[in-house]
One Martini backbone bead per residue (centre of mass of N, CA, C, O) as a GRO file, in nm:
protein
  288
    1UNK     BB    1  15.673   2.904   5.090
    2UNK     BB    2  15.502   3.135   4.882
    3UNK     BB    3  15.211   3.242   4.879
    4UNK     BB    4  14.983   3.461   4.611
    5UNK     BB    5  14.726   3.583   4.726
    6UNK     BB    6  14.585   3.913   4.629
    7UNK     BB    7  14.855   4.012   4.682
    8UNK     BB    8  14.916   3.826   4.930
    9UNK     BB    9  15.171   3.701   5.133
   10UNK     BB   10  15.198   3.388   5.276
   11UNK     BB   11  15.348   3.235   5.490
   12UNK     BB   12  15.483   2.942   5.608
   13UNK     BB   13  15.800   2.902   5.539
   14UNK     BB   14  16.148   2.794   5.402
   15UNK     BB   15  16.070   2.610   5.227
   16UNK     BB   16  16.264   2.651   4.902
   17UNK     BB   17  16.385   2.927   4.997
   18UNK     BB   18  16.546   3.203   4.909
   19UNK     BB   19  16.857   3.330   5.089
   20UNK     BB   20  17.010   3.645   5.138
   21UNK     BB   21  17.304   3.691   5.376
   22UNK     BB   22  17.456   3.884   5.529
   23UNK     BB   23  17.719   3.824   5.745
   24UNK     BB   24  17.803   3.494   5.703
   25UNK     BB   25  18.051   3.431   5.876
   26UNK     BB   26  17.896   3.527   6.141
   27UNK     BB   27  17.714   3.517   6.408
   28UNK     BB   28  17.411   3.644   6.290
   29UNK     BB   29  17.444   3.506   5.974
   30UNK     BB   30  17.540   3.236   6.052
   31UNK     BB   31  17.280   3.143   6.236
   32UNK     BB   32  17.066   3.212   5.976
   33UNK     BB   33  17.194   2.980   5.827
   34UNK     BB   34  17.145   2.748   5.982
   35UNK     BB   35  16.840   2.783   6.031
   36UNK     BB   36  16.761   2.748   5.704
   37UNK     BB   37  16.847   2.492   5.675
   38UNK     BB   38  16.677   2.345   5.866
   39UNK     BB   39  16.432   2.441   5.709
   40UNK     BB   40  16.467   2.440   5.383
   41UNK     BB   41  16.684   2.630   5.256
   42UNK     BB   42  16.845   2.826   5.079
   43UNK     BB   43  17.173   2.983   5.029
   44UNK     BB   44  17.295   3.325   4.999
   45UNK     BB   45  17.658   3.402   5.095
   46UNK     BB   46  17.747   3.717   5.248
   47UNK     BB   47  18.099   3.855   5.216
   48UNK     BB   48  18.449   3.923   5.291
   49UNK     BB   49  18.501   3.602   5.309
   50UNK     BB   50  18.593   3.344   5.129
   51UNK     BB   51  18.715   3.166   5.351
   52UNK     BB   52  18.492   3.127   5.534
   53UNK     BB   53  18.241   3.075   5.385
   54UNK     BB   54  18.305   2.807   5.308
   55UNK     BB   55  18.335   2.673   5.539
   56UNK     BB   56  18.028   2.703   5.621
   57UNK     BB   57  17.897   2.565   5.343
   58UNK     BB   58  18.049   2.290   5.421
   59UNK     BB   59  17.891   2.234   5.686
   60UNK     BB   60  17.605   2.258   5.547
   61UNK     BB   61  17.603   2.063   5.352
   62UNK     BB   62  17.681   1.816   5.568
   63UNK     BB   63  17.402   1.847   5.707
   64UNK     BB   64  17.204   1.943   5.438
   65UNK     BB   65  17.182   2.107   5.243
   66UNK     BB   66  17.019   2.224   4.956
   67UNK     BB   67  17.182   2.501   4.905
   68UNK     BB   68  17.518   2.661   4.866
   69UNK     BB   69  17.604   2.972   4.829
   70UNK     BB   70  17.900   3.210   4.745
   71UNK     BB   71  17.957   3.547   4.804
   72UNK     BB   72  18.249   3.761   4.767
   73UNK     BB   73  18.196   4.082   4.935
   74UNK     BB   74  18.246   4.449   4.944
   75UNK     BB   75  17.995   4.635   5.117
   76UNK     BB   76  18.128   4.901   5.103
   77UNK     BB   77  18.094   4.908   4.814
   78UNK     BB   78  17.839   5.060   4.622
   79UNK     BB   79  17.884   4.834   4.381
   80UNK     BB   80  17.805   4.580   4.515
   81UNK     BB   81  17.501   4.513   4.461
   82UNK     BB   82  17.525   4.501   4.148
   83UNK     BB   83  17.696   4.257   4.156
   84UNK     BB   84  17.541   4.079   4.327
   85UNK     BB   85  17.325   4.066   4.108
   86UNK     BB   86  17.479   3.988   3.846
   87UNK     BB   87  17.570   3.681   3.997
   88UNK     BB   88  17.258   3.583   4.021
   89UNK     BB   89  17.196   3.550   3.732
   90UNK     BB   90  17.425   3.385   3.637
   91UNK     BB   91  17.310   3.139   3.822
   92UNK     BB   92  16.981   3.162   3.838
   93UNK     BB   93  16.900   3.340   4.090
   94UNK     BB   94  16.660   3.379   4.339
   95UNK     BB   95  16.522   3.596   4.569
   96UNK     BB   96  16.329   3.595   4.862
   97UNK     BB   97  16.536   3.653   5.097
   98UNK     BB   98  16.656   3.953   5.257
   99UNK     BB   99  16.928   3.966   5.448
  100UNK     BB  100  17.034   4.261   5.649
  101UNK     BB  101  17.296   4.222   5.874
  102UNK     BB  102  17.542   4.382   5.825
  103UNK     BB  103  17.759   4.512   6.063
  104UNK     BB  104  17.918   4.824   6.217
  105UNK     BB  105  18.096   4.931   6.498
  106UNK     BB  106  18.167   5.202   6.697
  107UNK     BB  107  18.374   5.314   6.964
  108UNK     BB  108  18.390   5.616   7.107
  109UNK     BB  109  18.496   5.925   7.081
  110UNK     BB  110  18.454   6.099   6.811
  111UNK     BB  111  18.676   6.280   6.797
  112UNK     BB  112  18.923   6.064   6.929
  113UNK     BB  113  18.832   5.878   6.677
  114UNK     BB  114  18.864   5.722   6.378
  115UNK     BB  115  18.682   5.811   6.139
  116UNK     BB  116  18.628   5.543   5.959
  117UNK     BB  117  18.476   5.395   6.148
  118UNK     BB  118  18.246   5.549   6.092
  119UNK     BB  119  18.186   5.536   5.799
  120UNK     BB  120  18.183   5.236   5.797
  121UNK     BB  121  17.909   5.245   5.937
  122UNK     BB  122  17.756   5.363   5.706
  123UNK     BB  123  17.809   5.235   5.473
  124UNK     BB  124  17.705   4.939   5.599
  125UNK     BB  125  17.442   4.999   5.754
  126UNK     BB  126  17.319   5.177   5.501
  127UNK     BB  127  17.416   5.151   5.184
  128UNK     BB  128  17.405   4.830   5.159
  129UNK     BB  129  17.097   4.827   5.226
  130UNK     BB  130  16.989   5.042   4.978
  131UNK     BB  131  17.099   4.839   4.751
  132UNK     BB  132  16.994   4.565   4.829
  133UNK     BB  133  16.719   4.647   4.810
  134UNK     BB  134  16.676   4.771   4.570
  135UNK     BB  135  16.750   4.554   4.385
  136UNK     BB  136  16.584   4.317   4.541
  137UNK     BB  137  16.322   4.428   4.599
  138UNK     BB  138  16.195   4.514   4.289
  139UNK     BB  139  16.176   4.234   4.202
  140UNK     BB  140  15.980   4.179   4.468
  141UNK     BB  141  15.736   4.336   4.327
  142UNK     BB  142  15.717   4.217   4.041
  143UNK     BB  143  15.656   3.937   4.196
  144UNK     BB  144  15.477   3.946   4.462
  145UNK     BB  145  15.722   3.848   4.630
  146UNK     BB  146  15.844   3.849   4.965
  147UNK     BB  147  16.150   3.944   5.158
  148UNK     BB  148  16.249   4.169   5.435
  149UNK     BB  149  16.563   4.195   5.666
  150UNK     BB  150  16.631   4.409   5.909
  151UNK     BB  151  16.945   4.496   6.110
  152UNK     BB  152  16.910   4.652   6.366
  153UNK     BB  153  16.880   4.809   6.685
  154UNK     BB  154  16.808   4.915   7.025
  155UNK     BB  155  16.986   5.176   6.948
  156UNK     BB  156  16.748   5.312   6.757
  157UNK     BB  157  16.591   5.470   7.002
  158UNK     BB  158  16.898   5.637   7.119
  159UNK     BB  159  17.102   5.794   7.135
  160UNK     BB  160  17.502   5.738   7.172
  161UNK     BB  161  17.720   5.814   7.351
  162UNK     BB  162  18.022   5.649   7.232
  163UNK     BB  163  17.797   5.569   7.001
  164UNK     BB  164  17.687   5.778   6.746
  165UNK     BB  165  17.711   5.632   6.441
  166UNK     BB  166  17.548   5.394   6.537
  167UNK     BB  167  17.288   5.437   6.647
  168UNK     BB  168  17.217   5.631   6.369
  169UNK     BB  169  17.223   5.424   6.180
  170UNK     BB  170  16.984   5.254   6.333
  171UNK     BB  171  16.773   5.448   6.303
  172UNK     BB  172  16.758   5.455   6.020
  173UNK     BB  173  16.685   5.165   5.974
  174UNK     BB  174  16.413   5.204   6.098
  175UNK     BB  175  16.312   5.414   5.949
  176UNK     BB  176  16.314   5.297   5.669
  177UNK     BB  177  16.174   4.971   5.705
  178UNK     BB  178  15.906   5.120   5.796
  179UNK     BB  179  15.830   5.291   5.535
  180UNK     BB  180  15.864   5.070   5.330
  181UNK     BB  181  15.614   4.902   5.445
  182UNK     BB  182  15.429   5.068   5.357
  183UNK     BB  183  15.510   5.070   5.027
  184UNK     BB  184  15.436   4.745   5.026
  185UNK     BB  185  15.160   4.749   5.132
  186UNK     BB  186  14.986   4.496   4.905
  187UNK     BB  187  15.268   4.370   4.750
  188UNK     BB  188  15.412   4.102   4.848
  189UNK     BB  189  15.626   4.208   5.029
  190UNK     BB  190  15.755   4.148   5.328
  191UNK     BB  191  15.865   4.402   5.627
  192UNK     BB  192  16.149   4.368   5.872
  193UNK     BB  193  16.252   4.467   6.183
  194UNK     BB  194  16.565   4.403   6.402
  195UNK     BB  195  16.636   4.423   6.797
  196UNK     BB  196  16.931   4.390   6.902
  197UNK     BB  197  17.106   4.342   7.147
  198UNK     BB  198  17.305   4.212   7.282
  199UNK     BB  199  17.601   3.988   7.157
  200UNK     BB  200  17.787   3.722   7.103
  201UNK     BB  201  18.044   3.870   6.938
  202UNK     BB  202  18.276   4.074   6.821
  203UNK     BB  203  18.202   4.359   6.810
  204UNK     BB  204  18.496   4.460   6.977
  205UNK     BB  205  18.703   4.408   6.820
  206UNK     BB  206  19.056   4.590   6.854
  207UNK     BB  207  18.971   4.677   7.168
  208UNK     BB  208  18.887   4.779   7.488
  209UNK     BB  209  18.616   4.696   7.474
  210UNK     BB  210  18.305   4.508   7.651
  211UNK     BB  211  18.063   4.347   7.645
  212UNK     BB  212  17.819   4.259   7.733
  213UNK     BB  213  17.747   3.966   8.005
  214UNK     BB  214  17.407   3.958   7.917
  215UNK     BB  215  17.456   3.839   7.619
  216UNK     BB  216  17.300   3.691   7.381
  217UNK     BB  217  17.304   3.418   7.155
  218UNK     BB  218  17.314   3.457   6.811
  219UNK     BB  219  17.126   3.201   6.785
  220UNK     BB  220  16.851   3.325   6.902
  221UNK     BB  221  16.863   3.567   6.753
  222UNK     BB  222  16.780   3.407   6.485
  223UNK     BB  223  16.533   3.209   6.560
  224UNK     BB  224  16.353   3.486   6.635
  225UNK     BB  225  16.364   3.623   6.354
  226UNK     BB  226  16.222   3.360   6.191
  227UNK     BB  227  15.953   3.371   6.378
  228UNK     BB  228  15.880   3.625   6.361
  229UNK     BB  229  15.826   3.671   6.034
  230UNK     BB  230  15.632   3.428   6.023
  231UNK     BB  231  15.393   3.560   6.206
  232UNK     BB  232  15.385   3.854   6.091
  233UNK     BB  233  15.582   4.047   6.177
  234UNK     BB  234  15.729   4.415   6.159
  235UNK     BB  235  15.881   4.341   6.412
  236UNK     BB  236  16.185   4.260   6.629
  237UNK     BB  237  16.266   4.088   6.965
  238UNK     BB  238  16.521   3.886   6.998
  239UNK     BB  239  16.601   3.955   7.307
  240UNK     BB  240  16.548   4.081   7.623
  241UNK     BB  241  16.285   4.193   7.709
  242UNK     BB  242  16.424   4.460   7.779
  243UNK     BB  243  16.465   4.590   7.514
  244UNK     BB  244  16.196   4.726   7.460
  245UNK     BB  245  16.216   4.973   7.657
  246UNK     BB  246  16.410   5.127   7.470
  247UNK     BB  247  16.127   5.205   7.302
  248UNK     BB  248  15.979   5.347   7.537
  249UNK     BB  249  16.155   5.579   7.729
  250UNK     BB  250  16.185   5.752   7.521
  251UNK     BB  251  15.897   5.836   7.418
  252UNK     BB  252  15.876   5.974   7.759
  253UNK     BB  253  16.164   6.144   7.740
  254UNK     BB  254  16.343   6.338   7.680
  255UNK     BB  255  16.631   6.346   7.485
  256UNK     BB  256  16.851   6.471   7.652
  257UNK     BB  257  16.795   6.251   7.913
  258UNK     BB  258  16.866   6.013   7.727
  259UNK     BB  259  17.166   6.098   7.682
  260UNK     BB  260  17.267   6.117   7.990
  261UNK     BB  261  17.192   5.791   8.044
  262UNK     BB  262  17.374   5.684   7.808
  263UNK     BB  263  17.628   5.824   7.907
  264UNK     BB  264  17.700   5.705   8.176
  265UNK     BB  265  17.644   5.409   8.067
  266UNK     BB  266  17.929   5.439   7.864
  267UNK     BB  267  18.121   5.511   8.105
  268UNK     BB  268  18.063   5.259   8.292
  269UNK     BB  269  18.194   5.107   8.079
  270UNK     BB  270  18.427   5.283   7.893
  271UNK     BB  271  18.383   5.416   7.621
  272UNK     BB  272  18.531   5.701   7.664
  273UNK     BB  273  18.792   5.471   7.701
  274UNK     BB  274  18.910   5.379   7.374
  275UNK     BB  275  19.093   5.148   7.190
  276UNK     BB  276  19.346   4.989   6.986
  277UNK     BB  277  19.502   4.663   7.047
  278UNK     BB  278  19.510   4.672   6.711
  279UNK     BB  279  19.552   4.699   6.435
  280UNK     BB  280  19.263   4.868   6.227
  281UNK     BB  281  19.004   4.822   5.999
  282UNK     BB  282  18.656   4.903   5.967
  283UNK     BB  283  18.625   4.570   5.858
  284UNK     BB  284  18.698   4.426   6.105
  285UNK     BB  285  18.406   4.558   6.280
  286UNK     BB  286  18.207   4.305   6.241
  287UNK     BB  287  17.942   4.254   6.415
  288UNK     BB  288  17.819   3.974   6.245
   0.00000   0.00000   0.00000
């Protein structure tokens, strides 16, 4: 899958990589596992669900997967990266391509909902993608070749009032996985982040928010940011054309003036009267 001439990666497909892909129980996690399997990787599924995983682990098998591997982990525990390194070891597995893809979105006005759900957006969206990137990140850096993709979001580019500490985690994983491609490049690396729009998966489950009806299906998402990858950019807009727009208007208009325009229209959605529909704990929402 991936030749290391000159200390430089050329990717050529995913056939024979392992791939290492967190929120893999569903949305666009279950998808890239899905599409890499397709494509003839290997495959190690982690999530908190250990009863999703297998169903999942067990469909890829019937379809002809190469191996598929399921770690059920805690990814809110900032100690789960060091376990989930240490599980790999035991099994004897090296990870090629790390998917940082699980995350977490909180909504409505952050002072009147429960702080836990900002908190488990930053331990998910920030913490466990900065453990496992340290953790495998450096492995692959030592054997000069390999491959890490951030799942940031079109969010990322914008305050978002009413989303709050979800937008500003995912602003992190831009700044952050920007700067790493800088301190990896030369060294067989390569780092992508990619930045989808609405996509039809769970985000709001347990609230009374309501997902974009313009929403396109995971499975697309999957598709276009391991193709994004394979052509070798460093940026990855796998959702509707418009979704790039997200990144350049800001750069355009005051700060001010586009959170006034991202609040009204997360107004016009509902989001700044949001309850929650069940109880539930900030691990229920679990964006993919």
């Amino acid at each position: 899958m991936t030749l290391a001439l000159g200390g430089i990666m050329r990717r050529l497909d995913y056939a024979g990589a392992t791939a290492l892909i967190t929120g893999a129980s569903k949305g666009i996690g279950e998808e890239l596992a899905r599409a890499l399997a397709a494509r003839g990787a290997r495959l190690v599924l982690v999530a908190r669900s250990a009863t999703r995983l297998d169903e999942v682990a067990e469909q890829l098998r019937a379809r002809g997967a190469d191996r598929v591997d399921v770690i059920a982990a805690d990814l809110f525990n900032r100690e789960t990266a060091r376990s989930v390194t240490e599980e790999l070891d035991a099994r004897g597995l090296t990870v090629d391509i790390l998917f940082n893809n699980a995350g977490l979105g909180a909504v409505g006005p952050f002072l009147d909902r429960p702080l836990a759900h900002d908190l488990g957006s930053v331990d998910l969206n920030i913490t466990a993608i900065l453990g496992l990137t340290h953790e495998l990140g450096g492995r692959m850096k030592q054997r000069g070749a390999g491959g890490i993709i951030n799942v940031a979001s079109a969010a990322a580019f914008q305050p978002m009032p009413y989303q709050a500490s979800y937008g500003a985690s995912k602003a992190y994983v831009l700044s952050f996985t920007e700067a790493l491609a800088e301190e990896l490049r030369g060294s067989g690396v390569r780092v992508m982040v990619a930045h989808p729009g609405p996509v039809k998966t769970g985000f709001f489950d347990s609230t009374t928010a309501r997902i974009d009806p313009r929403a396109v299906s995971p499975a697309q998402i999957a598709t276009r940011i391991l193709d994004d990858f394979v052509r070798g950019r460093s940026t990855s807009f796998p959702g509707r054309f418009s979704d790039r727009a997200t990144a350049l208007v800001p750069r355009l208009l005051p700060r001010a003036v586009i959170a006034r325009v991202v609040g009204n229209l997360n107004r016009k959605n509902g989001y700044d009267h949001v309850e929650d529909v069940t109880p539930s704990s900030p691990t229920h929402r679990v964006q993919r």
